[in-house]
Each structure stands twice: as C-alpha cells, then as structure tokens.
C-alpha cells in the first residue's frame, strides 16, 4: 500500500492516528498552509512516526489566472508573483534556488519536488517553462533528489497524440520521478464521472513513465481514482481529509468574494461500492435495508456498530474514508503485476456497478452520480488495457 496523506490546514491529530493504523506511508506537506517553523515541526513529527515526507512548493499557483495566493509562502520565501512564461533563464535559476532552500530548511535530506506551472494543455505557452524548471532543478539538486512536477488541466489529456509527444520529452529528464496533478472543472464532491478517454490517457501516461521508463510516479489530490493509478504502475497516490484535498482545483488558491459557506456533509466510504455515500441520508438507508450484508464489509459493519451513523463526526468520517481507501490500495498492490491488478479492478468495479444497479431496483435512494463514476472507471481501465496491450 502506498497512500500519502495530502496535507492541508487543520490537521489536528489526523497524521498521528492514520500512522498508528498503518493507513498511510507518507505525507505531502503544504508550505501555503504552515509557516516555516510550524512546517519544520510537522516534518519532524511525521518522520518520528516512520512516515516518508515530501513538500509540494505549490509554485504553480502563480501561473493561474487569476493568480493564486499561498497564505504562508512569504514565510518560506517561495512567493513568485513575477512568474511568467516569458521570464529569463536567470529568473528560473533564482526560483529554483529559493525552492531548494525551502526544502533544505523544512525537510532536509529528502527528495525535492521541483517547482512548476499550471498547463492548460501539454503544448501551451507554459510547457517550455515547465520543462526548464524540471531540468534546472535536476541539474542543481541531482537526479535522485529531484521529482519533477506536472500540473495540468484535465483537458490536456484529450488526445493521446499530445500526451505521447509530451512523453517523448519528459522521458529524457534526468529525474527520480514525477508528481502529477490534474485539475478538473467540476468542484462538487464527489466529482462527476471522468471522461473515459482522459482517464485512460492519464493511466497510459503513468504506465509509460513508471513501468516502461522506471520513474517513480505519484498522483496527488487523487481521491479513490488514485487506486487505478497504483494498478497502472504509480508508486503512490495522495488524498486528504477535506474534500478540497481530494481534488486538484485552482480555485482552492484563487481569491474569491465568497464568504464562508455551509459545513460539508459527512460521508461514509463504502468500499464495495467505491463510493462516499452521505452518512445520514444514504448510508443509513442502505444499512437498514435487506442489502446490508451484500454491500458492507464486516469491518464497515463493526465500525457502524461502534459509531452509529447519526453520531458520526467530521473527523470520524475523514479517518474512515482514508483508512478504507488505504485498505483497497493494499489489496490491489497485493495482486502482483500490472495485468493482475487490472484484472482485479475490473471485477471489483463490475461488482460495484451491479450492486448499485440492484440498489436502484430495490428503490433505495442514492445519487445517480455514483454509478456513473464507477462505469467511467471501468471503461477507462478497459480502454487503457486495449491501448497498451495489457
């Protein structure tokens, strides 16, 4: 199992609790959410728990339109308001030096995530800047210490031709691996179904980088779809406790006039359905139906017995979600080579689809979005396998 916790504001004791239950192997920390002194302490605490620690410099927020804001970036001296696709080579060198100093200050001795920019496509005006940032980082820090970052909108995955052309260049980089972030326009949770071709192309990208070219690959802000990335060859994926830490969305950092908002609805992740159901208007109905034994695992039933759904708190729901997808990840990785993992996922997703169909026939109210997402995941795996002869 290789699930990393995608860190954000308000961690409380979540890192400690997840490490104690062996749900996570590492944590990706955020210099936008904690100042230098606090982040250094968080790194030390995570390392003492036996976790791998990575730090995402999040420089891509300064290439967004409108520009994003990293609340604590000034503390780390990694605020790059002047980042631009036409900047001079000397500017890239200065940015990398500052990011390197940030890594050394808060997470000394660990591999470094290279700074990058947000690309709307894989051949837009920012593409050469992204490659320059990765190459220069590797030249300064060394191959084994450098993880290139790719931050893209999901529209960049529309055609395999463009992805393949990007891979021709990416696979020449002398780096340890890649940290991949994919932004999607829909910001509701759970998000709408992936377009099949885009997700299939992302899985192919991961497979080519990892299985065919021996790079480490990590898919950040991935939600449960990250498990498909593991099956395709990724070494890890990352998900967080908040819904905003399970999706990569530029609006998280961009200024907004919106004030506050309603608290999120608690959800209960049902492993056999691959879905985070609303705890008190969906999960409870299913729990009290005649399908209970079919759709809930024994561990989930024990959890509900100990913590009734009407008493499920936000932290309880967050930990239940992360522990459950960690369990799924362990099962997938235990299946062996890539074809075996994909075989298992194909069956698991088909079963989830059948369970959701049966629930619908029973008249138990659930959002139609869950089944659409499951069908999309299954179709993307089939398309990926066909394209790569797996």
PDB file of C-alpha atoms in Angstrom, residues 223-337:
ATOM      1  CA  UNK A 223      -9.277  10.508  -4.351  1.00  0.00           C
ATOM      2  CA  UNK A 224     -10.098   6.804  -4.808  1.00  0.00           C
ATOM      3  CA  UNK A 225      -9.234   7.026  -8.529  1.00  0.00           C
ATOM      4  CA  UNK A 226      -5.630   7.011  -7.366  1.00  0.00           C
ATOM      5  CA  UNK A 227      -6.004   3.276  -6.789  1.00  0.00           C
ATOM      6  CA  UNK A 228      -6.282   2.894 -10.576  1.00  0.00           C
ATOM      7  CA  UNK A 229      -3.013   4.810 -10.811  1.00  0.00           C
ATOM      8  CA  UNK A 230      -1.379   2.268  -8.484  1.00  0.00           C
ATOM      9  CA  UNK A 231      -2.613  -0.538 -10.707  1.00  0.00           C
ATOM     10  CA  UNK A 232      -1.119   1.229 -13.741  1.00  0.00           C
ATOM     11  CA  UNK A 233       2.291   1.437 -12.080  1.00  0.00           C
ATOM     12  CA  UNK A 234       2.311   4.510  -9.846  1.00  0.00           C
ATOM     13  CA  UNK A 235       4.396   4.134  -6.711  1.00  0.00           C
ATOM     14  CA  UNK A 236       1.919   6.172  -4.659  1.00  0.00           C
ATOM     15  CA  UNK A 237      -1.131   8.371  -4.727  1.00  0.00           C
ATOM     16  CA  UNK A 238      -2.259  11.036  -2.303  1.00  0.00           C
ATOM     17  CA  UNK A 239      -5.614  12.024  -0.846  1.00  0.00           C
ATOM     18  CA  UNK A 240      -6.584  14.284   2.022  1.00  0.00           C
ATOM     19  CA  UNK A 241      -9.127  14.605   4.788  1.00  0.00           C
ATOM     20  CA  UNK A 242     -11.049  17.535   3.312  1.00  0.00           C
ATOM     21  CA  UNK A 243     -12.906  17.265   0.013  1.00  0.00           C
ATOM     22  CA  UNK A 244     -10.675  20.065  -1.342  1.00  0.00           C
ATOM     23  CA  UNK A 245      -7.647  17.844  -0.641  1.00  0.00           C
ATOM     24  CA  UNK A 246      -9.088  15.030  -2.776  1.00  0.00           C
ATOM     25  CA  UNK A 247      -9.285  17.155  -5.914  1.00  0.00           C
ATOM     26  CA  UNK A 248      -6.716  19.424  -7.543  1.00  0.00           C
ATOM     27  CA  UNK A 249      -8.613  22.619  -8.269  1.00  0.00           C
ATOM     28  CA  UNK A 250      -7.105  26.070  -8.910  1.00  0.00           C
ATOM     29  CA  UNK A 251      -9.998  27.797  -7.137  1.00  0.00           C
ATOM     30  CA  UNK A 252      -8.592  26.495  -3.848  1.00  0.00           C
ATOM     31  CA  UNK A 253      -5.859  29.152  -4.081  1.00  0.00           C
ATOM     32  CA  UNK A 254      -7.519  31.869  -6.157  1.00  0.00           C
ATOM     33  CA  UNK A 255      -9.033  34.959  -4.488  1.00  0.00           C
ATOM     34  CA  UNK A 256     -12.797  34.863  -4.074  1.00  0.00           C
ATOM     35  CA  UNK A 257     -15.513  37.162  -2.781  1.00  0.00           C
ATOM     36  CA  UNK A 258     -17.327  34.182  -1.354  1.00  0.00           C
ATOM     37  CA  UNK A 259     -17.619  34.342   2.428  1.00  0.00           C
ATOM     38  CA  UNK A 260     -17.799  31.154   4.461  1.00  0.00           C
ATOM     39  CA  UNK A 261     -20.337  28.572   3.389  1.00  0.00           C
ATOM     40  CA  UNK A 262     -22.235  25.612   4.740  1.00  0.00           C
ATOM     41  CA  UNK A 263     -20.208  22.886   6.513  1.00  0.00           C
ATOM     42  CA  UNK A 264     -19.606  19.790   4.375  1.00  0.00           C
ATOM     43  CA  UNK A 265     -21.985  16.862   4.630  1.00  0.00           C
ATOM     44  CA  UNK A 266     -20.466  13.854   6.375  1.00  0.00           C
ATOM     45  CA  UNK A 267     -19.908  10.892   4.088  1.00  0.00           C
ATOM     46  CA  UNK A 268     -19.216   7.211   4.709  1.00  0.00           C
ATOM     47  CA  UNK A 269     -16.992   5.443   2.181  1.00  0.00           C
ATOM     48  CA  UNK A 270     -18.480   2.080   1.169  1.00  0.00           C
ATOM     49  CA  UNK A 271     -15.655   0.024  -0.270  1.00  0.00           C
ATOM     50  CA  UNK A 272     -17.713  -2.437  -2.311  1.00  0.00           C
ATOM     51  CA  UNK A 273     -19.482   0.486  -3.980  1.00  0.00           C
ATOM     52  CA  UNK A 274     -16.296   2.555  -4.441  1.00  0.00           C
ATOM     53  CA  UNK A 275     -18.407   5.496  -3.298  1.00  0.00           C
ATOM     54  CA  UNK A 276     -18.533   8.063  -0.461  1.00  0.00           C
ATOM     55  CA  UNK A 277     -22.219   7.998   0.448  1.00  0.00           C
ATOM     56  CA  UNK A 278     -23.957  10.650   2.516  1.00  0.00           C
ATOM     57  CA  UNK A 279     -23.909   9.178   6.000  1.00  0.00           C
ATOM     58  CA  UNK A 280     -27.386  10.074   7.244  1.00  0.00           C
ATOM     59  CA  UNK A 281     -29.469  10.100   4.077  1.00  0.00           C
ATOM     60  CA  UNK A 282     -27.893   7.328   2.008  1.00  0.00           C
ATOM     61  CA  UNK A 283     -25.647   5.084   4.101  1.00  0.00           C
ATOM     62  CA  UNK A 284     -28.211   4.752   6.872  1.00  0.00           C
ATOM     63  CA  UNK A 285     -30.979   3.744   4.437  1.00  0.00           C
ATOM     64  CA  UNK A 286     -28.703   1.132   2.916  1.00  0.00           C
ATOM     65  CA  UNK A 287     -27.610  -0.108   6.341  1.00  0.00           C
ATOM     66  CA  UNK A 288     -31.217  -0.727   7.346  1.00  0.00           C
ATOM     67  CA  UNK A 289     -32.119  -2.410   4.058  1.00  0.00           C
ATOM     68  CA  UNK A 290     -32.025  -6.102   3.188  1.00  0.00           C
ATOM     69  CA  UNK A 291     -28.889  -5.434   1.095  1.00  0.00           C
ATOM     70  CA  UNK A 292     -26.781  -4.596   4.135  1.00  0.00           C
ATOM     71  CA  UNK A 293     -24.788  -7.837   4.168  1.00  0.00           C
ATOM     72  CA  UNK A 294     -24.152  -7.637   0.422  1.00  0.00           C
ATOM     73  CA  UNK A 295     -22.728  -4.134   0.220  1.00  0.00           C
ATOM     74  CA  UNK A 296     -20.975  -3.514   3.543  1.00  0.00           C
ATOM     75  CA  UNK A 297     -17.748  -5.232   4.557  1.00  0.00           C
ATOM     76  CA  UNK A 298     -17.572  -6.794   8.016  1.00  0.00           C
ATOM     77  CA  UNK A 299     -15.141  -4.057   9.053  1.00  0.00           C
ATOM     78  CA  UNK A 300     -17.634  -1.389   7.975  1.00  0.00           C
ATOM     79  CA  UNK A 301     -20.445  -3.080   9.870  1.00  0.00           C
ATOM     80  CA  UNK A 302     -18.313  -3.220  13.014  1.00  0.00           C
ATOM     81  CA  UNK A 303     -17.443   0.441  12.566  1.00  0.00           C
ATOM     82  CA  UNK A 304     -21.138   1.408  12.363  1.00  0.00           C
ATOM     83  CA  UNK A 305     -21.972  -0.765  15.366  1.00  0.00           C
ATOM     84  CA  UNK A 306     -19.370   1.102  17.404  1.00  0.00           C
ATOM     85  CA  UNK A 307     -20.143   4.541  15.933  1.00  0.00           C
ATOM     86  CA  UNK A 308     -23.784   4.851  14.815  1.00  0.00           C
ATOM     87  CA  UNK A 309     -24.152   6.897  11.653  1.00  0.00           C
ATOM     88  CA  UNK A 310     -26.215   9.600  13.348  1.00  0.00           C
ATOM     89  CA  UNK A 311     -23.292  10.158  15.739  1.00  0.00           C
ATOM     90  CA  UNK A 312     -20.606  10.130  13.037  1.00  0.00           C
ATOM     91  CA  UNK A 313     -18.480  13.253  13.422  1.00  0.00           C
ATOM     92  CA  UNK A 314     -16.495  15.004  10.698  1.00  0.00           C
ATOM     93  CA  UNK A 315     -13.138  13.638  11.894  1.00  0.00           C
ATOM     94  CA  UNK A 316     -14.617  10.125  12.201  1.00  0.00           C
ATOM     95  CA  UNK A 317     -15.808  10.332   8.592  1.00  0.00           C
ATOM     96  CA  UNK A 318     -12.461  11.646   7.353  1.00  0.00           C
ATOM     97  CA  UNK A 319     -10.480   8.884   9.045  1.00  0.00           C
ATOM     98  CA  UNK A 320     -12.935   6.186   7.914  1.00  0.00           C
ATOM     99  CA  UNK A 321     -12.545   7.310   4.297  1.00  0.00           C
ATOM    100  CA  UNK A 322      -8.732   7.349   4.369  1.00  0.00           C
ATOM    101  CA  UNK A 323      -8.439   4.033   6.199  1.00  0.00           C
ATOM    102  CA  UNK A 324     -10.831   2.375   3.767  1.00  0.00           C
ATOM    103  CA  UNK A 325      -9.100   3.516   0.587  1.00  0.00           C
ATOM    104  CA  UNK A 326      -5.795   2.505   2.176  1.00  0.00           C
ATOM    105  CA  UNK A 327      -7.223  -0.980   2.621  1.00  0.00           C
ATOM    106  CA  UNK A 328      -8.318  -1.037  -1.019  1.00  0.00           C
ATOM    107  CA  UNK A 329      -4.848   0.064  -2.110  1.00  0.00           C
ATOM    108  CA  UNK A 330      -3.206  -2.752  -0.126  1.00  0.00           C
ATOM    109  CA  UNK A 331      -5.440  -5.321  -1.799  1.00  0.00           C
ATOM    110  CA  UNK A 332      -4.675  -4.027  -5.304  1.00  0.00           C
ATOM    111  CA  UNK A 333      -0.903  -3.927  -4.765  1.00  0.00           C
ATOM    112  CA  UNK A 334      -1.047  -7.446  -3.347  1.00  0.00           C
ATOM    113  CA  UNK A 335      -2.301  -8.779  -6.691  1.00  0.00           C
ATOM    114  CA  UNK A 336       1.156  -8.675  -8.247  1.00  0.00           C
ATOM    115  CA  UNK A 337       1.996  -7.499 -11.787  1.00  0.00           C
TER     116      UNK A 337
END
